[in-house]
């Protein structure tokens, strides 16, 4: 639904930033988003989606939103997917973007928005070319191999953000995943609905501190739960592993 139908002012671009245990880093995170918005056409907004955490993230985000009319504070239940969906539902932009607020550089966010603006029928996403830790590199390779095999995906980095797409695609991308698998769900739905995916390379994913959400338990879920997702999506939507790239 378009924002003006809800009685609010539409904007050109919405950047959705889930934030969790990031009170100290929030001003820098917001500054990076502002830098990216400064290089795209039209008005923009920044949605800080606080989804739990025991530090002062919520109060710092509220103070930033009170001081800047382009920033809005949204709260959601805990979970990466829950925060993304809450942000998408609240966004007023025609161009929608969500990203990992702790690891996204301003220049990469700007590039993703520019690609998204001209690829109106596609999902634009980052493809990370470097990992800072060997264990992360190995884990990413394994997960992406699993995703490509189960869902027949052609993308090389399922979880890479920023992800950018136009509002018109939301009706086709009915995202439901509340946890870490929302990026896989997005990529799988793109395949099901024949929505092109444009990947752009990202080389700097240095974390600006904050609390990482990935632990052993979440990593195990990341590897085991795609099988249940495939069973959920494939019977009614004819998702076939036979389409997997060679």
Short mmCIF file of C-alpha atoms in Angstrom, two decimals, residues 71-174:
data_model
loop_
_atom_site.label_atom_id
_atom_site.label_comp_id
_atom_site.label_asym_id
_atom_site.label_seq_id
_atom_site.Cartn_x
_atom_site.Cartn_y
_atom_site.Cartn_z
CA UNK A 71 14.76 9.59 11.42
CA UNK A 72 11.96 7.43 12.80
CA UNK A 73 12.15 4.92 15.61
CA UNK A 74 10.34 1.61 15.25
CA UNK A 75 10.29 -1.19 17.80
CA UNK A 76 9.82 -4.85 17.01
CA UNK A 77 10.10 -8.23 18.62
CA UNK A 78 13.53 -9.79 18.79
CA UNK A 79 14.89 -11.23 15.55
CA UNK A 80 16.58 -9.99 12.38
CA UNK A 81 13.63 -10.95 10.20
CA UNK A 82 11.09 -9.45 12.58
CA UNK A 83 12.95 -6.14 12.53
CA UNK A 84 13.21 -6.09 8.74
CA UNK A 85 9.50 -6.83 8.31
CA UNK A 86 8.53 -4.19 10.88
CA UNK A 87 10.65 -1.66 9.02
CA UNK A 88 9.17 -2.55 5.64
CA UNK A 89 5.65 -2.26 7.01
CA UNK A 90 6.36 1.19 8.48
CA UNK A 91 8.39 2.54 5.56
CA UNK A 92 6.99 5.40 3.46
CA UNK A 93 9.49 5.19 0.61
CA UNK A 94 9.01 4.06 -2.96
CA UNK A 95 12.54 2.63 -2.89
CA UNK A 96 13.06 0.31 0.08
CA UNK A 97 16.39 -0.73 1.54
CA UNK A 98 17.38 -2.80 4.54
CA UNK A 99 20.89 -3.55 5.67
CA UNK A 100 23.14 -4.78 8.46
CA UNK A 101 23.71 -1.51 10.30
CA UNK A 102 26.95 -2.67 11.91
CA UNK A 103 28.76 -3.69 8.71
CA UNK A 104 27.55 -1.36 5.94
CA UNK A 105 29.79 1.39 4.62
CA UNK A 106 28.21 4.61 3.34
CA UNK A 107 29.69 4.19 -0.16
CA UNK A 108 28.26 0.65 -0.48
CA UNK A 109 24.85 1.81 0.71
CA UNK A 110 24.93 4.67 -1.78
CA UNK A 111 25.87 2.32 -4.64
CA UNK A 112 23.09 -0.12 -3.74
CA UNK A 113 20.52 2.69 -3.69
CA UNK A 114 21.69 3.99 -7.06
CA UNK A 115 21.45 0.52 -8.61
CA UNK A 116 18.05 0.02 -7.01
CA UNK A 117 16.74 3.29 -8.40
CA UNK A 118 17.34 2.20 -12.00
CA UNK A 119 16.56 -1.52 -11.65
CA UNK A 120 12.89 -1.00 -10.96
CA UNK A 121 11.79 -4.62 -11.46
CA UNK A 122 14.73 -6.27 -9.69
CA UNK A 123 16.08 -6.83 -6.21
CA UNK A 124 19.54 -5.35 -5.79
CA UNK A 125 21.76 -6.91 -3.15
CA UNK A 126 25.35 -6.88 -1.99
CA UNK A 127 27.71 -9.77 -2.57
CA UNK A 128 30.43 -9.72 0.05
CA UNK A 129 33.85 -10.57 -1.39
CA UNK A 130 35.81 -10.67 1.85
CA UNK A 131 35.34 -11.93 5.40
CA UNK A 132 37.44 -10.79 8.33
CA UNK A 133 37.65 -14.22 9.94
CA UNK A 134 38.47 -17.57 8.38
CA UNK A 135 35.64 -19.30 10.23
CA UNK A 136 33.16 -16.78 8.81
CA UNK A 137 34.46 -17.40 5.30
CA UNK A 138 34.11 -21.15 5.67
CA UNK A 139 30.66 -20.87 7.22
CA UNK A 140 29.47 -18.57 4.47
CA UNK A 141 30.68 -20.89 1.72
CA UNK A 142 28.90 -23.84 3.33
CA UNK A 143 25.65 -21.95 3.87
CA UNK A 144 25.55 -20.52 0.36
CA UNK A 145 26.29 -23.92 -1.16
CA UNK A 146 23.37 -25.35 0.84
CA UNK A 147 21.06 -22.51 -0.25
CA UNK A 148 22.01 -22.81 -3.92
CA UNK A 149 21.52 -26.58 -3.85
CA UNK A 150 18.19 -26.60 -2.00
CA UNK A 151 16.55 -23.69 -3.80
CA UNK A 152 18.26 -23.61 -7.17
CA UNK A 153 19.56 -20.10 -6.53
CA UNK A 154 22.07 -18.32 -8.72
CA UNK A 155 23.10 -15.73 -6.12
CA UNK A 156 26.50 -16.09 -4.51
CA UNK A 157 25.89 -14.40 -1.16
CA UNK A 158 22.38 -14.97 0.17
CA UNK A 159 22.83 -12.90 3.33
CA UNK A 160 24.69 -10.00 1.72
CA UNK A 161 23.24 -6.57 2.47
CA UNK A 162 22.23 -3.88 1.56
CA UNK A 163 19.14 -5.24 -0.17
CA UNK A 164 17.15 -2.72 -2.21
CA UNK A 165 13.89 -3.02 -4.15
CA UNK A 166 10.91 -0.94 -5.19
CA UNK A 167 7.68 -0.92 -3.22
CA UNK A 168 5.77 -2.50 -6.11
CA UNK A 169 7.59 -5.79 -5.43
CA UNK A 170 6.35 -6.05 -1.83
CA UNK A 171 3.08 -7.68 -2.87
CA UNK A 172 5.05 -10.47 -4.52
CA UNK A 173 7.68 -10.71 -1.79
CA UNK A 174 5.41 -11.67 1.08
#
